[in-house]
Coordinates of C-alpha atoms in Angstrom, one line a residue:
Chain Z
M1 CA 0.0 0.0 0.0
S2 CA 1.4 3.4 -0.9
L3 CA 1.8 6.2 1.6
F4 CA -1.0 8.2 -0.1
A5 CA -3.4 5.3 0.1
F6 CA -2.5 4.6 3.7
L7 CA -3.0 8.2 4.8
G8 CA -6.2 8.4 2.8
T9 CA -7.4 5.2 4.6
L10 CA -6.5 6.7 8.0
E11 CA -8.5 9.8 7.1
I12 CA -11.7 7.9 6.0
G13 CA -11.3 5.6 9.0
L14 CA -11.2 8.6 11.4
V15 CA -14.2 10.2 9.6
Y16 CA -16.2 6.9 10.1
G17 CA -14.8 6.8 13.6
L18 CA -17.4 9.4 14.4
V19 CA -20.1 7.0 13.1
A20 CA -18.5 4.3 15.3
L21 CA -18.7 6.8 18.3
G22 CA -22.4 7.3 17.5
V23 CA -23.1 3.6 17.2
Y24 CA -21.2 2.9 20.4
L25 CA -23.5 5.4 22.2
T26 CA -26.7 3.8 21.0
F27 CA -25.8 0.1 20.8
R28 CA -23.5 -0.1 23.8
V29 CA -24.3 2.7 26.1
L30 CA -28.1 3.0 25.6
D31 CA -28.7 -0.6 24.4
F32 CA -30.9 0.9 21.7
P33 CA -30.4 -0.8 18.3
D34 CA -30.5 2.3 16.1
L35 CA -30.4 2.1 12.3
T36 CA -31.1 5.8 11.9
V37 CA -27.4 6.3 11.0
D38 CA -28.0 5.1 7.4
G39 CA -30.2 8.3 7.1
S40 CA -28.4 10.7 9.3
F41 CA -25.0 10.2 7.7
P42 CA -26.1 11.3 4.2
M43 CA -28.2 14.0 5.8
G44 CA -25.2 15.5 7.4
G45 CA -23.5 15.5 4.0
A46 CA -26.6 16.9 2.2
V47 CA -27.1 19.7 4.7
A48 CA -23.4 20.7 4.8
A49 CA -23.2 20.6 0.9
T50 CA -26.4 22.5 0.3
A51 CA -25.5 25.2 2.9
I52 CA -22.0 25.6 1.5
V53 CA -23.2 25.9 -2.0
A54 CA -25.7 28.5 -0.8
G55 CA -22.8 30.6 0.6
V56 CA -23.0 29.6 4.2
N57 CA -19.6 29.5 6.1
P58 CA -18.4 25.9 6.0
W59 CA -18.0 25.7 9.8
L60 CA -21.5 26.9 10.3
A61 CA -22.7 24.5 7.6
T62 CA -21.0 21.7 9.5
G63 CA -22.8 22.8 12.7
L64 CA -26.1 22.7 10.8
A65 CA -25.3 19.2 9.6
V66 CA -24.7 18.1 13.3
L67 CA -28.1 19.6 14.2
A68 CA -29.8 17.8 11.2
G69 CA -28.3 14.5 12.3
A70 CA -29.4 15.1 15.9
A71 CA -32.9 15.9 14.6
C72 CA -33.0 12.5 12.9
G73 CA -32.1 10.9 16.3
L74 CA -34.9 12.9 17.9
V75 CA -37.5 11.6 15.4
T76 CA -36.4 8.0 16.1
A77 CA -36.6 8.6 19.8
F78 CA -40.0 10.2 19.5
L79 CA -41.3 7.2 17.5
A80 CA -39.8 4.8 20.1
V81 CA -40.6 6.6 23.3
R82 CA -43.7 8.5 22.6
C83 CA -45.4 6.2 20.1
G84 CA -44.1 3.0 21.5
I85 CA -42.9 1.6 18.2
L86 CA -40.3 -1.1 18.5
H87 CA -36.8 0.5 18.6
L88 CA -35.5 -1.2 15.6
L89 CA -38.5 -0.4 13.5
A90 CA -38.6 3.2 14.7
S91 CA -35.1 3.7 13.5
I92 CA -35.8 2.0 10.2
L93 CA -38.7 4.4 9.6
T94 CA -36.5 7.4 10.2
M95 CA -33.8 5.9 8.0
I96 CA -36.1 5.4 4.9
A97 CA -37.8 8.7 5.4
A98 CA -34.4 10.5 5.5
F99 CA -33.6 9.2 2.0
S100 CA -36.5 11.2 0.5
I101 CA -35.8 14.2 2.7
N102 CA -32.1 14.2 1.7
I103 CA -33.1 14.5 -2.0
R104 CA -35.5 17.3 -1.0
I105 CA -32.7 19.1 0.8
M106 CA -30.3 19.0 -2.1
G107 CA -33.0 19.1 -4.8
R108 CA -31.0 16.4 -6.5
P109 CA -29.4 13.1 -5.5
N110 CA -25.8 14.2 -5.7
M111 CA -24.3 17.5 -4.9
A112 CA -20.7 18.3 -5.8
L113 CA -18.4 20.6 -3.7
L114 CA -15.5 20.6 -6.1
G115 CA -14.1 24.1 -6.1
E116 CA -16.4 25.2 -3.2
P117 CA -14.9 26.4 0.1
T118 CA -14.9 23.8 2.8
I119 CA -13.5 23.7 6.4
F120 CA -10.3 22.4 4.8
T121 CA -9.9 25.2 2.3
P122 CA -8.1 27.7 4.7
F123 CA -5.5 25.1 5.5
D124 CA -5.1 23.9 1.9
N125 CA -3.5 27.3 1.1
L126 CA -0.8 27.1 3.8
G127 CA 1.5 25.3 1.4
W128 CA 1.5 22.0 3.3
D129 CA 0.7 18.7 1.7
Q130 CA -3.1 18.6 1.4
L131 CA -3.1 15.0 2.4
Y132 CA -1.5 15.7 5.8
V133 CA -3.6 18.8 6.3
H134 CA -6.9 16.9 5.8
L135 CA -5.7 14.0 8.0
G136 CA -4.5 16.4 10.8
L137 CA -7.7 18.4 10.9
V138 CA -9.9 15.3 10.9
F139 CA -7.8 13.8 13.6
L140 CA -8.2 16.9 15.8
L141 CA -12.0 17.0 15.3
V142 CA -12.3 13.3 16.1
L143 CA -10.0 13.7 19.1
F144 CA -12.2 16.6 20.5
S145 CA -15.4 14.6 19.9
A146 CA -13.9 11.6 21.7
L147 CA -12.8 13.7 24.6
F148 CA -16.2 15.2 24.8
V149 CA -17.9 11.8 24.9
V150 CA -15.4 10.5 27.6
R151 CA -16.0 13.6 29.7
L152 CA -19.7 13.4 29.3
L153 CA -20.0 9.7 30.1
S154 CA -17.8 10.1 33.2
S155 CA -20.1 12.8 34.6
D156 CA -23.1 12.1 36.9
F157 CA -25.3 12.9 33.9
G158 CA -23.3 10.3 31.9
L159 CA -23.7 7.8 34.7
A160 CA -27.5 8.1 34.4
L161 CA -27.2 7.8 30.6
R162 CA -25.2 4.6 30.9
A163 CA -27.6 3.3 33.6
T164 CA -30.5 3.8 31.2
G165 CA -29.0 1.1 28.9
V166 CA -28.3 -1.3 31.8
N167 CA -31.2 -1.0 34.2
E168 CA -34.1 1.2 33.2
R169 CA -35.9 0.4 36.5
M170 CA -33.1 1.6 38.6
V171 CA -32.9 4.9 36.7
A172 CA -36.7 5.4 37.1
A173 CA -36.4 4.5 40.8
Q174 CA -33.8 7.2 41.2
G175 CA -36.2 9.7 39.7
G176 CA -34.5 9.8 36.3
S177 CA -36.5 10.0 33.1
I178 CA -35.8 7.1 30.7
G179 CA -37.5 9.0 27.9
F180 CA -35.3 12.0 28.4
Y181 CA -32.1 10.0 28.3
T182 CA -33.2 8.2 25.2
Y183 CA -34.0 11.4 23.4
F184 CA -30.6 12.9 24.5
G185 CA -28.6 9.8 23.6
L186 CA -30.1 9.3 20.2
A187 CA -29.7 13.0 19.4
L188 CA -26.1 13.0 20.5
S189 CA -25.3 9.8 18.6
N190 CA -26.9 10.9 15.3
G191 CA -25.3 14.4 15.8
F192 CA -21.9 12.7 15.6
V193 CA -23.1 10.7 12.6
G194 CA -24.3 13.9 10.8
F195 CA -20.9 15.5 11.7
S196 CA -19.2 12.5 10.1
G197 CA -21.4 12.9 6.9
A198 CA -20.5 16.6 6.7
L199 CA -16.7 15.8 7.0
F200 CA -17.0 13.1 4.4
A201 CA -18.8 15.4 1.9
Q202 CA -16.3 18.2 2.4
S203 CA -13.1 16.1 2.4
N204 CA -14.3 14.2 -0.8
S205 CA -16.1 17.1 -2.5
F206 CA -19.4 15.4 -2.9
A207 CA -22.6 14.5 -1.0
D208 CA -24.5 11.6 -2.4
V209 CA -27.8 10.2 -1.0
T210 CA -26.6 6.6 -1.7
S211 CA -23.6 7.2 0.6
G212 CA -25.7 6.2 3.6
V213 CA -26.2 2.6 2.5
G214 CA -24.5 0.3 4.9
T215 CA -23.4 3.0 7.4
I216 CA -24.7 0.9 10.3
V217 CA -22.9 -2.1 9.1
V218 CA -19.6 -0.2 9.0
G219 CA -20.3 1.4 12.4
L220 CA -21.2 -1.9 14.1
A221 CA -18.2 -3.7 12.6
A222 CA -16.0 -0.9 13.9
V223 CA -17.5 -1.1 17.4
I224 CA -17.3 -4.9 17.7
L225 CA -13.9 -5.1 16.0
G226 CA -12.4 -2.4 18.2
Q227 CA -13.8 -3.7 21.4
T228 CA -12.8 -7.2 20.7
L229 CA -9.2 -6.3 20.0
I230 CA -9.0 -3.6 22.7
P231 CA -11.1 -5.0 25.5
G232 CA -11.6 -2.9 28.6
R233 CA -14.4 -1.6 30.8
R234 CA -13.1 1.9 31.2
I235 CA -14.8 4.6 29.1
W236 CA -11.8 6.1 27.5
V237 CA -10.6 2.6 26.5
A238 CA -13.9 1.8 24.9
V239 CA -14.1 5.1 23.0
T240 CA -10.5 4.7 21.7
A241 CA -11.3 1.1 20.8
V242 CA -14.3 2.0 18.6
I243 CA -12.3 4.6 16.7
V244 CA -9.4 2.3 16.2
G245 CA -11.9 -0.3 15.1
S246 CA -13.2 2.0 12.4
I247 CA -9.6 2.6 11.1
L248 CA -9.0 -1.2 11.2
Y249 CA -12.1 -1.8 9.2
R250 CA -11.0 0.7 6.5
L251 CA -7.5 -0.9 6.5
A252 CA -9.2 -4.2 5.8
V253 CA -11.0 -2.7 2.8
A254 CA -7.8 -1.1 1.6
F255 CA -6.0 -4.4 1.9
A256 CA -8.9 -6.2 0.1
L257 CA -8.5 -3.6 -2.7
S258 CA -4.8 -4.6 -3.1
T259 CA -5.4 -8.3 -3.5
G260 CA -5.7 -8.2 -7.3
M261 CA -2.3 -9.9 -7.5
F262 CA -3.6 -13.0 -5.8
G263 CA -6.0 -13.7 -8.5
M264 CA -8.9 -12.0 -6.8
Q265 CA -11.3 -10.0 -9.0
A266 CA -12.8 -6.6 -8.2
S267 CA -16.2 -8.0 -7.3
D268 CA -14.6 -10.1 -4.5
L269 CA -14.0 -7.0 -2.5
N270 CA -16.9 -7.3 0.0
L271 CA -16.1 -11.0 0.5
I272 CA -12.4 -10.3 1.3
T273 CA -13.3 -7.5 3.6
A274 CA -15.7 -9.7 5.5
V275 CA -13.1 -12.5 5.7
L276 CA -10.5 -10.1 7.0
V277 CA -12.8 -8.7 9.7
A278 CA -13.9 -12.2 10.7
I279 CA -10.2 -13.2 11.1
A280 CA -9.6 -10.1 13.2
L281 CA -12.5 -11.1 15.4
I282 CA -11.6 -14.8 15.7
A283 CA -7.9 -14.4 16.1
P284 CA -7.9 -13.2 19.7
K285 CA -10.3 -16.1 20.7
M286 CA -8.0 -18.6 19.0
K287 CA -5.1 -17.2 21.0
G288 CA -7.1 -17.6 24.2
K289 CA -8.0 -21.2 23.4
V290 CA -4.5 -22.2 22.6
R291 CA -3.4 -20.7 25.9
L292 CA -6.2 -22.5 27.7
K293 CA -5.1 -25.8 26.2
A294 CA -1.6 -25.3 27.3
V295 CA -2.7 -24.7 30.8
T296 CA -5.0 -27.7 31.0
R297 CA -2.2 -29.8 29.7
Chain Q
M1 CA 28.3 -24.2 -3.8
K2 CA 28.7 -24.5 -7.6
K3 CA 25.0 -24.9 -7.9
L4 CA 24.4 -21.7 -6.0
K5 CA 26.7 -19.8 -8.3
V6 CA 25.0 -21.1 -11.4
I7 CA 21.6 -20.1 -10.0
S8 CA 22.8 -16.7 -9.0
A9 CA 24.3 -16.2 -12.5
L10 CA 21.0 -17.3 -14.1
F11 CA 19.1 -14.9 -11.8
A12 CA 21.4 -12.0 -12.7
A13 CA 21.0 -12.8 -16.4
A14 CA 17.2 -12.9 -15.9
L15 CA 17.3 -9.5 -14.1
V16 CA 19.3 -7.9 -17.0
I17 CA 16.8 -9.2 -19.6
V18 CA 13.8 -8.1 -17.6
S19 CA 15.2 -4.6 -17.0
A20 CA 16.3 -4.2 -20.6
G21 CA 12.8 -5.1 -21.7
A22 CA 11.4 -2.4 -19.4
V23 CA 13.7 0.2 -21.0
F24 CA 12.6 -0.6 -24.5
A25 CA 8.8 -0.7 -24.2
Q26 CA 7.2 2.0 -22.1
T27 CA 4.3 0.7 -20.0
Y28 CA 1.3 2.9 -19.5
K29 CA -0.7 2.5 -16.4
V30 CA -4.5 3.0 -16.5
A31 CA -6.6 2.6 -13.3
V32 CA -10.3 2.3 -13.7
S33 CA -12.8 2.9 -10.9
Q34 CA -16.4 1.8 -11.5
I35 CA -19.3 2.5 -9.1
V36 CA -21.2 -0.8 -9.6
E37 CA -21.1 -3.8 -11.9
H38 CA -24.0 -4.0 -14.4
P39 CA -24.1 -4.8 -18.1
A40 CA -23.9 -1.3 -19.5
L41 CA -21.0 -0.1 -17.3
D42 CA -19.2 -3.4 -17.8
A43 CA -19.6 -3.0 -21.5
T44 CA -18.1 0.5 -21.2
R45 CA -15.0 -0.9 -19.5
Q46 CA -14.6 -3.7 -22.0
G47 CA -15.0 -1.1 -24.8
L48 CA -12.3 1.0 -23.3
L49 CA -9.9 -2.0 -23.0
D50 CA -10.6 -3.1 -26.6
G51 CA -10.4 0.5 -27.9
L52 CA -7.0 0.8 -26.3
K53 CA -5.9 -2.5 -27.8
A54 CA -6.9 -1.3 -31.2
K55 CA -4.7 1.8 -30.7
G56 CA -1.8 -0.5 -29.9
Y57 CA -2.0 -0.4 -26.1
E58 CA -2.3 -4.0 -25.1
Q59 CA -2.8 -5.4 -21.6
G60 CA 0.2 -7.4 -20.5
K61 CA 2.4 -5.9 -23.1
N62 CA 2.6 -2.1 -22.8
L63 CA -0.5 -1.5 -20.8
E64 CA -1.2 -2.0 -17.1
F65 CA -4.9 -2.0 -16.6
T66 CA -6.2 -2.1 -13.0
F67 CA -9.8 -2.1 -12.2
Q68 CA -11.9 -1.8 -9.0
T69 CA -15.6 -1.6 -8.4
A70 CA -17.1 0.2 -5.3
Q71 CA -20.0 -2.2 -5.3
G72 CA -22.4 0.7 -5.2
N73 CA -20.9 2.3 -2.1
P74 CA -19.5 5.9 -2.4
A75 CA -17.3 5.5 0.7
I76 CA -15.5 2.6 -1.0
A77 CA -15.3 4.7 -4.2
V78 CA -13.4 7.2 -2.2
Q79 CA -11.1 4.5 -0.8
I80 CA -10.5 3.2 -4.3
A81 CA -9.6 6.7 -5.4
K82 CA -7.0 7.1 -2.7
Q83 CA -5.6 3.7 -3.5
F84 CA -5.3 4.5 -7.2
V85 CA -3.8 8.0 -6.7
G86 CA -1.2 6.5 -4.4
E87 CA -0.2 4.1 -7.2
K88 CA 0.5 7.0 -9.5
P89 CA -0.9 5.7 -12.7
D90 CA -0.7 7.7 -16.0
V91 CA -4.4 8.0 -16.3
L92 CA -7.4 7.5 -13.9
V93 CA -10.7 6.6 -15.4
G94 CA -14.0 7.1 -13.5
I95 CA -17.0 5.2 -14.8
A96 CA -20.3 7.0 -13.6
T97 CA -20.7 10.1 -11.4
P98 CA -19.6 9.3 -7.8
T99 CA -16.5 7.4 -8.8
A100 CA -15.4 10.3 -11.1
Q101 CA -16.0 12.8 -8.3
A102 CA -14.0 10.8 -5.9
L103 CA -11.1 10.6 -8.3
A104 CA -11.3 14.3 -9.1
A105 CA -11.3 15.2 -5.4
S106 CA -8.3 13.0 -4.7
T107 CA -5.8 14.4 -7.1
R108 CA -5.1 17.7 -8.8
T109 CA -2.2 16.4 -10.9
I110 CA -2.9 12.9 -12.3
P111 CA -5.2 13.1 -15.4
V112 CA -8.8 12.0 -14.6
I113 CA -11.0 10.8 -17.5
F114 CA -14.6 10.3 -16.7
T115 CA -17.1 8.4 -18.8
A116 CA -20.8 7.4 -18.6
V117 CA -21.4 10.6 -16.7
T118 CA -24.7 12.2 -17.8
D119 CA -24.3 15.7 -16.4
P120 CA -20.6 16.6 -15.9
L121 CA -21.4 20.3 -15.3
G122 CA -23.9 19.5 -12.6
A123 CA -21.5 17.1 -11.0
K124 CA -18.9 19.9 -11.0
L125 CA -16.3 17.7 -12.7
V126 CA -15.6 20.5 -15.1
K127 CA -16.4 24.2 -15.1
D128 CA -16.6 24.5 -18.9
L129 CA -17.3 21.8 -21.4
E130 CA -15.1 23.4 -24.1
H131 CA -12.2 24.3 -21.8
P132 CA -12.2 22.0 -18.8
G133 CA -9.1 23.6 -17.3
G134 CA -7.9 21.4 -14.5
N135 CA -6.9 17.7 -14.7
V136 CA -10.4 16.4 -15.5
T137 CA -12.2 15.8 -18.8
G138 CA -14.2 13.0 -20.4
L139 CA -17.2 11.7 -22.2
S140 CA -20.8 12.4 -21.3
D141 CA -23.5 9.8 -22.1
L142 CA -26.4 12.2 -22.1
S143 CA -29.2 10.4 -24.0
P144 CA -31.0 12.1 -26.8
V145 CA -34.2 12.2 -24.8
A146 CA -36.2 14.4 -27.2
Q147 CA -35.6 11.8 -29.9
H148 CA -36.8 9.1 -27.5
V149 CA -40.1 10.9 -27.1
D150 CA -40.4 11.1 -30.9
L151 CA -39.7 7.4 -31.2
M152 CA -42.4 6.6 -28.6
Q153 CA -44.9 8.7 -30.6
E154 CA -44.0 6.8 -33.7
L155 CA -44.5 3.5 -32.0
V156 CA -47.8 4.3 -30.2
S157 CA -50.4 6.2 -32.1
D158 CA -52.2 8.9 -30.2
L159 CA -49.7 8.8 -27.3
Q160 CA -51.1 10.5 -24.2
A161 CA -49.0 9.2 -21.3
I162 CA -45.5 7.9 -20.9
G163 CA -44.4 6.0 -17.9
V164 CA -40.9 6.2 -16.6
I165 CA -39.1 4.1 -13.9
Y166 CA -36.0 5.6 -12.3
N167 CA -34.0 5.8 -9.1
P168 CA -34.4 9.3 -7.6
G169 CA -31.1 8.7 -5.8
E170 CA -29.2 8.7 -9.1
A171 CA -27.9 12.0 -10.5
N172 CA -27.8 10.5 -14.0
A173 CA -31.4 9.5 -13.9
M174 CA -32.7 12.7 -12.5
A175 CA -31.1 14.7 -15.3
L176 CA -32.8 12.5 -17.8
V177 CA -36.2 12.6 -16.2
D178 CA -36.1 16.4 -16.2
L179 CA -35.3 16.3 -19.9
L180 CA -38.1 13.8 -20.5
K181 CA -40.6 16.0 -18.7
S182 CA -39.8 19.1 -20.7
A183 CA -39.7 17.2 -24.0
A184 CA -43.0 15.5 -23.3
S185 CA -44.8 18.6 -22.0
A186 CA -43.8 20.4 -25.3
K187 CA -45.9 17.7 -27.1
K188 CA -48.6 17.8 -24.4
I189 CA -47.8 14.3 -23.3
Q190 CA -48.2 13.4 -19.7
V191 CA -45.3 11.7 -17.8
V192 CA -46.2 9.3 -15.0
E193 CA -43.2 8.6 -12.7
G194 CA -42.5 5.5 -10.8
T195 CA -39.5 5.4 -8.5
A196 CA -37.4 2.5 -7.4
L197 CA -34.6 2.9 -4.9
K198 CA -33.3 -0.6 -5.4
S199 CA -33.4 -2.9 -8.3
A200 CA -35.7 -5.1 -6.3
D201 CA -38.3 -2.2 -6.3
V202 CA -38.4 -1.9 -10.1
Q203 CA -41.0 -4.6 -10.6
S204 CA -43.5 -3.2 -8.1
A205 CA -42.9 0.4 -9.3
A206 CA -43.6 -0.7 -12.9
R207 CA -46.8 -2.6 -11.8
I208 CA -48.2 0.6 -10.2
I209 CA -47.8 2.8 -13.3
A210 CA -48.3 0.2 -16.0
S211 CA -52.1 0.6 -16.1
K212 CA -51.9 4.3 -16.4
V213 CA -49.6 4.6 -19.4
Q214 CA -49.3 3.5 -23.0
V215 CA -45.5 3.0 -23.1
I216 CA -42.8 2.7 -20.5
Y217 CA -39.5 4.5 -20.9
A218 CA -36.5 2.9 -19.4
P219 CA -33.7 5.6 -19.0
T220 CA -30.0 4.8 -18.7
D221 CA -30.4 4.5 -14.9
N222 CA -28.1 2.1 -13.1
T223 CA -30.9 0.7 -11.0
V224 CA -33.3 0.2 -13.9
A225 CA -30.5 -1.3 -16.0
S226 CA -29.9 -3.9 -13.3
A227 CA -33.6 -4.9 -13.3
I228 CA -34.5 -4.4 -16.9
D229 CA -35.9 -8.0 -17.2
A230 CA -38.4 -7.4 -14.4
L231 CA -39.5 -4.1 -16.0
V232 CA -40.0 -5.8 -19.4
G233 CA -41.9 -8.6 -17.7
V234 CA -44.4 -6.3 -16.2
A235 CA -44.8 -4.3 -19.4
N236 CA -45.5 -7.5 -21.3
Q237 CA -48.2 -8.5 -18.8
A238 CA -49.8 -5.0 -19.2
K239 CA -49.3 -5.4 -23.0
I240 CA -47.5 -2.1 -23.4
P241 CA -44.1 -1.6 -25.0
V242 CA -40.8 -0.7 -23.3
V243 CA -38.6 1.9 -25.0
G244 CA -35.1 2.2 -23.7
G245 CA -32.2 4.6 -23.6
S246 CA -29.6 1.8 -23.9
T247 CA -29.4 -0.5 -26.9
S248 CA -28.7 -3.4 -24.6
F249 CA -32.3 -3.2 -23.4
V250 CA -33.6 -4.6 -26.7
E251 CA -31.7 -7.8 -26.0
N252 CA -33.8 -8.0 -22.8
G253 CA -37.1 -7.6 -24.6
A254 CA -37.6 -3.8 -25.0
V255 CA -39.4 -3.1 -28.3
A256 CA -37.1 -0.3 -29.3
S257 CA -34.0 1.4 -28.0
L258 CA -32.3 4.5 -29.2
G259 CA -29.1 5.2 -27.6
F260 CA -25.5 4.3 -27.2
D261 CA -24.1 1.0 -27.3
Y262 CA -22.1 1.4 -24.1
Y263 CA -19.4 -0.7 -25.6
Q264 CA -18.9 2.1 -28.1
V265 CA -18.9 4.6 -25.3
G266 CA -16.0 2.8 -23.9
V267 CA -14.2 2.7 -27.3
Q268 CA -14.7 6.5 -27.6
T269 CA -13.3 6.9 -24.1
A270 CA -10.1 5.2 -25.3
D271 CA -9.5 8.3 -27.5
Y272 CA -9.2 10.4 -24.3
V273 CA -6.9 8.0 -22.7
E274 CA -4.7 7.9 -25.8
A275 CA -4.6 11.7 -26.0
V276 CA -3.2 11.7 -22.4
F277 CA -0.7 9.1 -23.2
Q278 CA 0.5 11.2 -26.1
G279 CA 1.1 14.1 -23.6
K280 CA -1.9 16.3 -24.5
K281 CA -2.9 18.6 -21.7
V282 CA -6.1 17.4 -20.0
G283 CA -7.4 20.8 -19.4
E284 CA -7.4 21.6 -23.2
I285 CA -9.3 18.5 -24.2
P286 CA -13.0 19.4 -24.5
V287 CA -15.8 17.3 -23.0
T288 CA -17.8 15.6 -25.7
F289 CA -21.1 13.7 -25.8
A290 CA -21.1 10.1 -26.7
K291 CA -21.7 9.6 -30.5
G292 CA -23.6 7.2 -32.5
S293 CA -27.2 6.8 -31.2
D294 CA -28.3 3.7 -32.9
L295 CA -31.9 2.5 -33.3
F296 CA -32.3 -1.1 -32.1
L297 CA -35.7 -2.8 -32.7
N298 CA -37.2 -6.0 -31.5
Q299 CA -39.6 -7.5 -34.0
Q300 CA -40.4 -10.4 -31.8
A301 CA -41.5 -8.3 -28.9
A302 CA -43.4 -6.0 -31.2
D303 CA -45.3 -9.0 -32.7
T304 CA -46.2 -10.3 -29.2
L305 CA -47.6 -6.9 -28.3
G306 CA -49.4 -6.5 -31.7
I307 CA -47.4 -3.4 -32.6
T308 CA -46.5 -2.7 -36.2
L309 CA -43.0 -1.4 -36.8
S310 CA -43.3 1.1 -39.6
E311 CA -41.3 0.6 -42.8
A312 CA -39.5 3.9 -42.1
M313 CA -38.4 2.7 -38.7
L314 CA -37.2 -0.7 -39.9
K315 CA -35.1 1.2 -42.5
R316 CA -33.5 3.4 -39.9
A317 CA -32.7 0.6 -37.5
S318 CA -29.2 -0.6 -37.3
S319 CA -30.2 -3.8 -35.7
I320 CA -33.4 -5.8 -35.7
K321 CA -34.0 -8.7 -33.4
K322 CA -36.2 -11.3 -35.1

């Protein structure tokens, strides 16, 4: 793999690290299987791209994208909490609705940002290599997001949020509102996903409604991959793990893309990616088993 | 010991021969990124490969042809773009809109040739069709939609309503449907839209509109192209003809198609790639529209539906399926 490809892979892994962060918040912390991300990711891109093309400051546009993502989360929470729709279905409803809304937002299915100002533009003109600049800025934004989540979950408020996913009754008994924490958690999670979508669109110069397909799969793979390879109950370990998981997933894709020399063809990509991720998940267990055998002997 | 010496001598000789070969024949590297695999886009790629071969650039000899497909996922298209740019090929080729955008965003220096992009201006791949400027140019596959409407009028007497199935998530398709609407409204023909987000939805979308229209138009939409058999099946049940924007649709049972043979689109793309090989500046090569809209007819399908293909049409056709 060339340096360019490696750095590009790191960058996209970090961008999707925000999706992993969001999925971690819903699946792990809140114990709420949330598929909204397939809609909130492209919505973040759609809102950011539309706002930028309309002349809005790119940072403000990115902020709007976060709010749009959070709004998607609120809709899912409303359907689940207020209307009592099964969590999974509630999120599916938001996800499919978001597809149509995204086309409404952009007025078209694909919006290009080539030549438009983005949050990266001011740094592009400093004379440094664009690749490092993009990677550095994305890294900083992801770092701040991760620090924010660690800080939040460590607080008393975060404790209640985590308790919601573990023992709803206890939270209710302590006078906490399950509904409130669900609303908050889903909004926060999808806010991060919208943020990710906005970064993706600006770094790659286009927003496309189809870019949401499979976001949840990537997010879940990142969370499980990261937490399997970096186990630990501490919050900062878990948050680091899911972001590392996202990068590892992208490295698996990049590796799968370079297997042409082994007689694999282009359409084998998904299969190779799946096999690589499966190996990454199984390998630590195998190691444990081998060790166990040695001990029993 | 002696054996080892012989082997190393042989190895050294082999190295010399190989490196000498490399000096004599320059190898050109072309990297092709395709959004999804379906017959029309695959034909484009094959046409490109064969077109280059006809110009003397042959895979395995003086041409290194790498190819990846994003399997419909724009995030993977971005990763493929990064991978390709890192390999520093001579030319990058993007087949369809998102792959071309991902390539264009990943490099400002390596030439990017797009193909099978319907609306390169809308996709911001180039600022000006005549003078693209940067490192991106290519071939647009904008269908002659107005001619398609004429063709449908010729096929169906007293045409009142055209049905169209497309994926609203596809930039290509949206551009075509807008053109269809304006062309049809000029002739006071109603357009009934049916949308399909996935190829699995094409059949049900076609069922819904089939009873309201006299003909179904199948645009060069990637989703529709993947499920063209299902679309033709529904149309046959409803006893209405399908008219397509890609000539390959006739093979699948459409009564008539007026459009590009995507294989030829690929062959025409080879002209761009060759121009770059010869050192022409990408920014000075104008964007052109794919040439050669051929009329393909399907006599068999017409007979089944009881449609008479006029003598004039049969004369114009470049291929008639019996």
